[in-house]
XYZ file of C-alpha atoms in Angstrom:
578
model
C -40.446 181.352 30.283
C -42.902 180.941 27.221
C -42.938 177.794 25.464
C -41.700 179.766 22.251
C -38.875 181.418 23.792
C -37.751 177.687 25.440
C -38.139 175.941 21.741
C -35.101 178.123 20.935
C -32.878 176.958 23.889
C -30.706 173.927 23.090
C -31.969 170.828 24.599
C -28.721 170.356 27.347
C -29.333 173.536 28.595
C -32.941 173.520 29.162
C -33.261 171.469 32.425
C -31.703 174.860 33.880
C -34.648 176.930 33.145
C -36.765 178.302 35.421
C -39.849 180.800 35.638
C -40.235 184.248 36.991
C -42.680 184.138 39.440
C -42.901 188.597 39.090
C -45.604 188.698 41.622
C -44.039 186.611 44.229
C -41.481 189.640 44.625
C -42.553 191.280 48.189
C -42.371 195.092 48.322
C -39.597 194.682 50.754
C -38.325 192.749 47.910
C -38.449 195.861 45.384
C -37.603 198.250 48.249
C -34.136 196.444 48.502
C -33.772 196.633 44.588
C -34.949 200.303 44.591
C -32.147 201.105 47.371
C -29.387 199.116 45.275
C -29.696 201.152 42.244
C -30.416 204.471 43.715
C -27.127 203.975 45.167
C -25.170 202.236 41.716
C -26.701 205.019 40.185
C -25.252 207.787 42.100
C -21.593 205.343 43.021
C -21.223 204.584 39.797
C -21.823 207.158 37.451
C -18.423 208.569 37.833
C -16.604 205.238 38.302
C -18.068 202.884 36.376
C -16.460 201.780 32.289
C -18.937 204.156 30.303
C -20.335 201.098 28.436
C -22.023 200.564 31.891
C -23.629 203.810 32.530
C -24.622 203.990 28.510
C -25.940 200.408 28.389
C -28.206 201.013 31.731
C -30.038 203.317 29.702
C -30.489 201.333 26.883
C -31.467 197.945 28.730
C -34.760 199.957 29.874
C -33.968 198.398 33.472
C -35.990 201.061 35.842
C -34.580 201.847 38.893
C -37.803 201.554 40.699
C -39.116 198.036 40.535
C -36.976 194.873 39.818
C -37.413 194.043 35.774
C -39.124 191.230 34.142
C -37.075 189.195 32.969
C -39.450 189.238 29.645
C -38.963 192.788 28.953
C -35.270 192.438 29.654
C -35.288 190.121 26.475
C -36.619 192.239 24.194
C -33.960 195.416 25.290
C -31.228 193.096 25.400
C -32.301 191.877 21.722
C -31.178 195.508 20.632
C -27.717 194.255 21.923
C -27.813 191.188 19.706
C -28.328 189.397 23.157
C -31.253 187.583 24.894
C -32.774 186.833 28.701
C -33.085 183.202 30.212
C -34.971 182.862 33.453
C -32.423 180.415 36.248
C -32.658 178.466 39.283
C -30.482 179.717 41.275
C -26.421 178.472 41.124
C -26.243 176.063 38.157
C -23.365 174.340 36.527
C -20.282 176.480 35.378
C -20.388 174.248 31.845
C -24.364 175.497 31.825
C -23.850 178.887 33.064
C -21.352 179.254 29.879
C -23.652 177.363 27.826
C -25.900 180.233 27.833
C -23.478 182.742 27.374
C -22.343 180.838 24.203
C -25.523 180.768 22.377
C -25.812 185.227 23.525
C -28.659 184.641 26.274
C -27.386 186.412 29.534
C -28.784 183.472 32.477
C -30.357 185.425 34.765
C -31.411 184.029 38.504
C -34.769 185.833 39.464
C -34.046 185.392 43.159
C -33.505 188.574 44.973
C -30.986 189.256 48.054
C -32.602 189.989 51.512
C -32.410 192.987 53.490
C -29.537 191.545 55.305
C -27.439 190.963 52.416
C -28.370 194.029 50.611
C -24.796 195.029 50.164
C -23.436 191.944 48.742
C -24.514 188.228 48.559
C -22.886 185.152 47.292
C -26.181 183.987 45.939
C -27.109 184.710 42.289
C -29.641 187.170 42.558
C -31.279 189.785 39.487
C -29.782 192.642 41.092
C -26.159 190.927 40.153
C -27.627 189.567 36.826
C -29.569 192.401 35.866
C -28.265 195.344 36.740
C -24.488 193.696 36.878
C -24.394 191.941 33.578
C -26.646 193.230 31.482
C -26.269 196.468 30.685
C -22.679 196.787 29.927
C -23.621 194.004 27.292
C -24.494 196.783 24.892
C -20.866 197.561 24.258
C -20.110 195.621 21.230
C -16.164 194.307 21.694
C -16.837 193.385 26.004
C -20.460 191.350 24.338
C -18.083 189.603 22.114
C -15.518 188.665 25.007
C -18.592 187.666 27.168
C -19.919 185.215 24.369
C -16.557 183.581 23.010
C -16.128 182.941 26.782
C -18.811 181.048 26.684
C -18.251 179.080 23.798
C -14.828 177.987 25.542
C -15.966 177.925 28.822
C -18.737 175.380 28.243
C -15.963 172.757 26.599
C -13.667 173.113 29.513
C -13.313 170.164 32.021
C -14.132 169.979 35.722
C -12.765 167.031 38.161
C -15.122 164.685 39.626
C -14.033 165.802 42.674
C -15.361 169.729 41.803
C -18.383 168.262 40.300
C -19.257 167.345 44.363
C -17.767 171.275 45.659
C -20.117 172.747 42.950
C -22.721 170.695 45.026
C -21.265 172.022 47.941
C -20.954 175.715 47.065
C -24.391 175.619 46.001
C -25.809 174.360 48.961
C -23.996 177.236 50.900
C -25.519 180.197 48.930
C -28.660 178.792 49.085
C -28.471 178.549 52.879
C -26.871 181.690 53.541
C -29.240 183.747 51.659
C -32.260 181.878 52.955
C -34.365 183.651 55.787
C -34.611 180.750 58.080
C -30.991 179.137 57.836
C -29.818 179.089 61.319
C -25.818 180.238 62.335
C -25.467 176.407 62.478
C -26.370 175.499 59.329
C -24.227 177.923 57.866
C -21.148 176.884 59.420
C -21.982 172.937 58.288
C -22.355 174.574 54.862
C -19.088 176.618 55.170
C -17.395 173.340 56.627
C -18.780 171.173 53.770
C -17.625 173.514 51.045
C -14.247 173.638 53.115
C -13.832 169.482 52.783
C -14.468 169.204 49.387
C -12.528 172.048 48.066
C -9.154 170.210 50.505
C -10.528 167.406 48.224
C -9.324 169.512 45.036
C -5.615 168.044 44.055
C -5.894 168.969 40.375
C -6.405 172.351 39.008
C -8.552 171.575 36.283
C -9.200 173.545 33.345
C -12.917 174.608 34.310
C -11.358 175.831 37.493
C -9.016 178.151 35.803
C -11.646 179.096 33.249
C -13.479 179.965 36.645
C -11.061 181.920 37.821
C -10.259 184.182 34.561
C -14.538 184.778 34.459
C -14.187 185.720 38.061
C -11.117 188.046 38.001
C -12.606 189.731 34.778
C -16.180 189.470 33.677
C -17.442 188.987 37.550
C -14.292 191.593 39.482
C -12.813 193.358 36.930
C -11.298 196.893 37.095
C -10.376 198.271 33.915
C -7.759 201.304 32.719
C -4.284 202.480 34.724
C -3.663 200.967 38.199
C -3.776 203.891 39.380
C -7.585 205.503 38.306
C -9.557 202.057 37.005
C -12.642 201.846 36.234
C -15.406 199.159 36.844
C -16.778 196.721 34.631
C -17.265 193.463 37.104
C -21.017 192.976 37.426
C -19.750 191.446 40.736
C -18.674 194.875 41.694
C -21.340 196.642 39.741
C -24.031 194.959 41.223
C -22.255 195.626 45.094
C -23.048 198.476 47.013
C -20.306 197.875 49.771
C -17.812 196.619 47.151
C -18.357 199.073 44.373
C -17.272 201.814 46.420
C -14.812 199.421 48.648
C -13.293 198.226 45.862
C -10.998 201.424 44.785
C -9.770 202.074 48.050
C -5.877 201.545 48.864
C -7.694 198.887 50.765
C -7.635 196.462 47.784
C -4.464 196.066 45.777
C -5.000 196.936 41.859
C -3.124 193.999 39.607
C -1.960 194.194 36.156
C -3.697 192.306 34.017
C -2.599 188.569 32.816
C -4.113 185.421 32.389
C -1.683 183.641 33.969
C -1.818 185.551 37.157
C -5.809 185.129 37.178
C -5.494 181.707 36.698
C -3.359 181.000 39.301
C -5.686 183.183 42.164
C -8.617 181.475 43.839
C -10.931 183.671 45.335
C -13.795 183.039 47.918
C -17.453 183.993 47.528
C -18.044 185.053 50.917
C -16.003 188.126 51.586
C -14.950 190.710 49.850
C -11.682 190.413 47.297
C -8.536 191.638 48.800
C -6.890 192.249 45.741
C -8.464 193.044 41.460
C -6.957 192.740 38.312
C -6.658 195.792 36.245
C -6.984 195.142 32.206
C -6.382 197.811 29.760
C -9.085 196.737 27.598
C -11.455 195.072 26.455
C -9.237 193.715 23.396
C -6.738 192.963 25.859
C -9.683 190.549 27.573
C -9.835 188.210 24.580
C -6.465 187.889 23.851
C -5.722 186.962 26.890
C -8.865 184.244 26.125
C -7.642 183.399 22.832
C -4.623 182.632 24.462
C -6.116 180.676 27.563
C -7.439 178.415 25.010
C -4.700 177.702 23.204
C -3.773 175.523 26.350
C -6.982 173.810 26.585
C -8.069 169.947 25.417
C -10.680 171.840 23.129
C -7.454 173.069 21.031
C -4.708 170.685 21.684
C -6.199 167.272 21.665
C -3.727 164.405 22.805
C -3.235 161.703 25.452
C -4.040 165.030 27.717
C -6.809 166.107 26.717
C -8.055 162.105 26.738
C -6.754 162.063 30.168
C -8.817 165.323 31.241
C -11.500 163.910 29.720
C -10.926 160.209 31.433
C -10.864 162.334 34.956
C -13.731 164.516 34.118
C -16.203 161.137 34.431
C -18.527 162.984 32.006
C -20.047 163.140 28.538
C -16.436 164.170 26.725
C -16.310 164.178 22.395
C -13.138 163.466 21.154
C -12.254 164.578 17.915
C -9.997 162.742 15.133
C -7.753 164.242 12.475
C -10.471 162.765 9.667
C -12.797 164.739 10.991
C -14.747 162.240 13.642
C -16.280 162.961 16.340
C -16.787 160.782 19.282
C -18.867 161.610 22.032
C -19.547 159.701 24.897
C -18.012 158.986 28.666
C -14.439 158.596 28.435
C -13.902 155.386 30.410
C -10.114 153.719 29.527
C -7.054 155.433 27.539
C -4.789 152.104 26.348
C -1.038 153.811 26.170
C 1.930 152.724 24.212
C 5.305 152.821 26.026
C 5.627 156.207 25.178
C 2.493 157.407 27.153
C 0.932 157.765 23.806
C -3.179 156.979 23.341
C -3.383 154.462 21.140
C -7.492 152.955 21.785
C -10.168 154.572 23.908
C -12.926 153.615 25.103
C -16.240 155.061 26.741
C -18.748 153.511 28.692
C -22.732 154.101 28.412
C -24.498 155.917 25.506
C -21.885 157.009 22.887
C -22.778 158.789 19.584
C -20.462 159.370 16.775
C -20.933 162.544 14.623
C -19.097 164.690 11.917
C -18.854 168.678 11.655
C -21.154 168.818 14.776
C -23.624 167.374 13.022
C -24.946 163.062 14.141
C -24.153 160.203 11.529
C -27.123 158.176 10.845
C -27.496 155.030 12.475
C -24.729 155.896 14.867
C -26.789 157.414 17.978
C -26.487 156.980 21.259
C -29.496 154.249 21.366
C -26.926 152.414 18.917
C -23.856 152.633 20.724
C -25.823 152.271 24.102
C -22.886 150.450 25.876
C -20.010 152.403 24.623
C -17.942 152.111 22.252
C -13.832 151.558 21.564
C -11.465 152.154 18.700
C -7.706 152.157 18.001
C -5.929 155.423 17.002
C -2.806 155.771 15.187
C -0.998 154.741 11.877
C -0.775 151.907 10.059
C 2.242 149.691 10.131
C 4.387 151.427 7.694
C 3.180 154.777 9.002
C 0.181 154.601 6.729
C -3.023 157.177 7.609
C -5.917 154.998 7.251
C -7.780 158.236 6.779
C -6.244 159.398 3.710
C -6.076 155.990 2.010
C -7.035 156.019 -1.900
C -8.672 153.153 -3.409
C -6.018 151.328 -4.320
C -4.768 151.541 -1.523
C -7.771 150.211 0.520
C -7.567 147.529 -2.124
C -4.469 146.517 -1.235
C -5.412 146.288 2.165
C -8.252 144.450 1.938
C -10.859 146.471 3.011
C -13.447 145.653 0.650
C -16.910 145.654 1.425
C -17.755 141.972 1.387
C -14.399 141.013 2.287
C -12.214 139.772 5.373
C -9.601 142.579 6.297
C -6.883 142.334 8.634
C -5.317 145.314 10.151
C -1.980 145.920 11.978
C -1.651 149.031 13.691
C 1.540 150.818 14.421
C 0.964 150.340 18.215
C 0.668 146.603 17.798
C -2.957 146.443 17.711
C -4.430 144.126 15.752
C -7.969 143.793 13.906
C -9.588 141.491 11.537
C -12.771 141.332 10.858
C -15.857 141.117 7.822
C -16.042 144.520 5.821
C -19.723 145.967 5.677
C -19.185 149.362 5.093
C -16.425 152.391 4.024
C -17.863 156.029 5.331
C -16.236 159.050 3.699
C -16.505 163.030 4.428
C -14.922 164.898 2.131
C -12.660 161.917 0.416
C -11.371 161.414 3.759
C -12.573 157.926 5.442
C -14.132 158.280 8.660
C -15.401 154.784 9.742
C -15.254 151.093 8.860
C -17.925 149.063 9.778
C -16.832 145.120 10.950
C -18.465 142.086 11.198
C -17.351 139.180 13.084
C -14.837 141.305 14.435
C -11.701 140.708 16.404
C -9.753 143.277 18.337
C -6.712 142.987 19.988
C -3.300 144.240 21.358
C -0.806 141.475 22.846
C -2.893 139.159 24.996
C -5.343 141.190 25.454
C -8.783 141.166 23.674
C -10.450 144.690 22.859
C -13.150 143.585 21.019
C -15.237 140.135 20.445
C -17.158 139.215 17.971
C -19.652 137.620 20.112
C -20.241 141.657 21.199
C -21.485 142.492 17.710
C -20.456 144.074 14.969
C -17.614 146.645 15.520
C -17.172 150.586 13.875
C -13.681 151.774 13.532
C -13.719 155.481 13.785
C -11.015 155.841 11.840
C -7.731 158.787 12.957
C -4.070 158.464 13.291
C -4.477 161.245 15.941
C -6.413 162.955 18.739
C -7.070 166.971 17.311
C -9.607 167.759 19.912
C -11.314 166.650 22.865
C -13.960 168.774 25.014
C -16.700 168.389 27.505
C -20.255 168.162 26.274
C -21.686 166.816 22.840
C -20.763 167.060 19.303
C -24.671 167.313 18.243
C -25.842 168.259 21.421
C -30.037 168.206 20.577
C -29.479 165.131 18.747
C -27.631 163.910 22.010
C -29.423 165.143 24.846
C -33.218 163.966 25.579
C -36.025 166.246 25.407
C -37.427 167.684 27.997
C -40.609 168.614 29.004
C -40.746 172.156 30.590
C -43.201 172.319 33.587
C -43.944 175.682 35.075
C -43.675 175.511 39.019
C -46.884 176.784 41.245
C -46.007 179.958 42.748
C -45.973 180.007 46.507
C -49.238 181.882 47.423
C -49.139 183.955 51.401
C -50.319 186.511 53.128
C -48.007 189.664 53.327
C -46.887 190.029 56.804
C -47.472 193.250 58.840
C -44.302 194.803 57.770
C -44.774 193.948 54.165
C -48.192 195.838 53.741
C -46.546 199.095 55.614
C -43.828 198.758 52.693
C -46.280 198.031 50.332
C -48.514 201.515 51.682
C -44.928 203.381 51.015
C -44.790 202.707 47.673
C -48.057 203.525 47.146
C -47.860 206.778 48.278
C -44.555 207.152 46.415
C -46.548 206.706 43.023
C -49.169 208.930 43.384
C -49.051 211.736 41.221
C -49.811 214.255 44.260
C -49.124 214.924 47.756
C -51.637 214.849 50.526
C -52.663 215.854 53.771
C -53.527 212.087 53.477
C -50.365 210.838 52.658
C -49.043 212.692 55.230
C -51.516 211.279 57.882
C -50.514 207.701 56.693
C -46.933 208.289 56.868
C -47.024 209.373 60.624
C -49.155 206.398 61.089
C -46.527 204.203 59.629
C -43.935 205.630 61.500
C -45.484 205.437 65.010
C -46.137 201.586 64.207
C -42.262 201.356 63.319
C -41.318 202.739 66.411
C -43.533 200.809 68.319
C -43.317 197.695 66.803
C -39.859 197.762 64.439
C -37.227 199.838 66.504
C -34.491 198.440 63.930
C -35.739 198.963 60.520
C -34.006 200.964 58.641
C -34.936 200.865 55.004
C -38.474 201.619 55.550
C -37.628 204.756 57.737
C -35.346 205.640 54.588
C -37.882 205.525 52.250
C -40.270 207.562 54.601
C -37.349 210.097 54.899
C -36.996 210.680 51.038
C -41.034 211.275 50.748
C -40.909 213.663 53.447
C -37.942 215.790 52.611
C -39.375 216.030 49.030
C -42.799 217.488 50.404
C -40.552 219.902 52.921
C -42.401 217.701 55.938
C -42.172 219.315 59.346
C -41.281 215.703 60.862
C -38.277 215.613 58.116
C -36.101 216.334 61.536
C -37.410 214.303 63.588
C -36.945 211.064 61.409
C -33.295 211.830 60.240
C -32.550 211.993 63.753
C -34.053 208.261 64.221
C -32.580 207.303 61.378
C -28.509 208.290 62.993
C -29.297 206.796 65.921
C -29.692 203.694 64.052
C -26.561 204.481 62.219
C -24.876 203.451 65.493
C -25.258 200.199 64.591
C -22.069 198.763 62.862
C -23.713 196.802 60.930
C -26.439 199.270 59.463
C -24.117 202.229 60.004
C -22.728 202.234 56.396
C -26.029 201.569 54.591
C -28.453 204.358 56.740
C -25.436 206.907 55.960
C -24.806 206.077 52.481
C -28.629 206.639 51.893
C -28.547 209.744 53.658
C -25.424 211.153 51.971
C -28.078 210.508 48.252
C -30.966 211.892 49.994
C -28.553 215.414 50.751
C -26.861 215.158 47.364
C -30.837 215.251 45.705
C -31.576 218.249 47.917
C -28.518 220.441 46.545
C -29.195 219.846 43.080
């Protein structure tokens, strides 16, 4: 990632930046990308939403090499869009971080031979040739983006703040080339634990869900002839084609239904939702959000915040914002908030945007305040003058304040803060807060800022001023791993070679029998090379065409490779014909 390109990436989101490493990528490594879109390519074409097929050729992603993630930038800016190198699995709140600010997060990891067909790891064949190109359709972009501008202020659970851990740690192991059978089960056991650990559904979890049952698996147009949109399902050989058969059962549409389905990684979905369009999509958002803290505020959306255990802002009806770790919600009889309070660095901010003197370094034990009316039901917020006056909240003067709930303050007046002739905070001296027996505040603590609101209009996870909030970070570009190709890499490597030369041979033809006999000498079960041999030798008419298909079914035998050689085959016949 250039240092130019990470300048314009908010501050939270930057830890989750990564580099692509292009020349790490192993030409086993492109051969497996080459064989993914030769086959999306020819699947798809007639199955796919049209915004896919139309946006592959305009993201300039080619179908012989995997795409730098550079270049990917600049054809995605055409799309009002932009590229952002990954790690890997990161945070859902991240992940939709991204999305919220238009840069598509793209993992430059690549699946292995084994798990050409599908992987739950996030790889560039599922970013890049999933997401991306169906980006250039201007309404599903929109639906994409305002998904995550609400997905990245939904709450997760403590609890799936530890499966996220968990869920990582499994892709990471199953798509790794020395995890063992053992280690996968004690990662599929761990993930199993924490998710029976899950008693709340959480809002991040259905926000999870809706992403996964549209943007990642969604079919699109009349149950009974939909078309694909999912990048999940895009970016899947085996599903792609799996996924329309009376094998899977086709859904209506509905946000409640796709929040209510969980859905595992691992396997294949048994059943897809079917929208009927892309309007339809963020609606159906619109209307998911609705529900959410972000919108409706409240004791609740304190409480999601409270079980969240991370940085929360909580927004007032005068307009304040309060961000920091929500750590205690004081209720009235009535369940009703009536004082919060947060724990570690707190900031306090208006219209997004930090108050002076109020950061985080100021507030760097948390902070408290009341919320409610004034005895007589009167809104602090939208008091005049006079009526400050009358209440004694002077600069320079003593003020005491009875609140609705029963809370009481009095304290020294050193300052009135207004937006827009609304007040927002009162700054105390020699300050006393309490309600009943219990003491809220102390004056021996320092001097005390009333953010001043009657009511709770917002709360949502992250930060009000998020680069004043967040600490900068200094980006560090990792060493790339530097090895020797292996045996089998090099004979890949030859192949594509020979693939790129402008002409044919006797040669090329010499070195391809030479590959071969090593592969049957020394690699009886690979498959993809022998495929990619086949293609160059039925284009040049090669008398050992035969011989090599022949290999190639016998092979097929294998359950597990018997889909893949035969779907390659069935392309390599379909080329011939046309």
């Amino acid at each position: 990632m250039q240092k130019q390109a990470l300048n314009e990436i908010p501050k939270h989101l930057r830890p989750y930046v990564s580099t692509q490493h292009y020349n790490q990528y192993t030409p086993i490594d492109h051969a497996v990308w080459r064989y993914i879109m030769r086959q999306n390519h020819h699947a798809l074409k007639d199955v796919a939403h049209p915004a896919y097929t139309e946006g592959l050729r305009s993201s300039g992603i080619s179908i012989d090499s995997i795409p730098q993630v550079e270049e990917m930038n600049a054809c995605l800016g055409k799309a009002g869009w932009g590229a952002v190198t990954i790690d890997g699995l990161i945070p859902s709140a991240a992940f939709f971080g991204f999305q919220g600010y238009g840069m598509l997060p793209i993992a430059t990891e690549i699946r292995k031979v084994e798990n050409i067909e599908y992987t739950p790891a996030p790889d560039i064949v599922h970013e890049a040739a999933g997401h991306a190109p169906i980006l250039f359709d201007e309404t599903y972009a929109k639906y994409v983006k305002l998904f995550g501008e609400i997905g990245s202020k939904g709450f997760a659970t403590k609890e799936e703040h530890e499966l996220f851990d968990a869920i990582r740690t499994l892709t990471i192991v199953m798509e790794s080339r020395t995890s063992t059978p053992k280690e996968v089960e004690a990662a599929k056991l761990a993930v199993a634990e924490k998710q029976a650990a899950i008693t709340h559904v959480s809002e991040i979890l259905e926000i999870s869900r809706l992403f996964w049952w549209t943007v990642e698996y969604g079919l699109i147009g009349d149950l009974e002839n939909p078309k694909i949109y999912g990048a999940g399902l895009l970016s899947s050989v085996g599903e792609s084609k799996h996924c329309l058969t009376d094998a899977v059962q086709k859904v209506p549409y509905s946000v409640e239904a796709c929040i209510q389905t969980d859905y595992d990684v691992t396997v294949m979905q048994p059943q897809l939702f079917v929208c009927s369009s892309f309007e339809q999509l963020i609606e159906g958002l619109e209307t998911y959000a609705n529900t959410m803290a972000l919108r409706r505020g409240g004791t609740e959306g304190l409480n999601k915040a409270l079980r969240s255990g991370t940085t929360a802002t909580t927004v007032l009806n005068s307009g304040i914002q309060i961000t920091g770790t929500i750590a205690q919600v004081i209720t009235n009889s009535d369940g009703d908030a009536i004082y919060i309070k947060t724990t570690g660095p707190t900031a306090l901010s208006v219209g997004n945007r930090q108050l002076p003197n109020h950061s985080k370094d100021i507030h760097a034990d948390g902070f408290g305040t009341p919320i409610g009316l004034l005895q007589n039901d009167m809104c602090l917020s939208q008091c005049s003058s006079t009526d400050l006056h009358n209440l004694g909240i002077v600069p320079g003067h003593v003020a005491s304040l009875t609140f609705k709930s029963g809370i009481q303050l009095s304290g020294h007046v050193e300052a009135i803060h207004k937006n827009d002739e609304h007040i927002i905070l009162i700054s105390f001296t020699n300050c006393t807060v309490s309600y009943g027996e219990q003491i809220l505040f102390n004056p021996s603590w320092g001097s005390f800022d009333l953010a001043v609101g009657s009511s709770v209009v917002s709360v949502y996870a992250g930060a009000a001023d998020c680069d004043a909030f967040y600490e900068d970070v200094e980006y560090t570009t990792t060493a790339p791993t530097v090895r020797e190709w292996t045996e089998l890499e090099q004979m890949y490597a030859h192949v594509r070679d020979v693939r790129e030369q402008a002409h044919w041979t006797k040669q090329n033809e010499r070195l391809l029998q030479s590959l071969l006999q090593k592969l049957r000498d020394a690699y009886p079960g690979e498959w993809l090379l022998r495929l990619e041999i086949l293609e160059m030798l039925q284009k040049h008419s090669s008398a050992s065409y035969t011989a090599l298909k022949e290999e190639l079914l016998m092979l097929s035998q294998n359950e597990e490779l018997s889909r893949l050689i035969l779907n390659g085959l069935a392309l390599l016949e379909e080329e011939v014909t046309k």
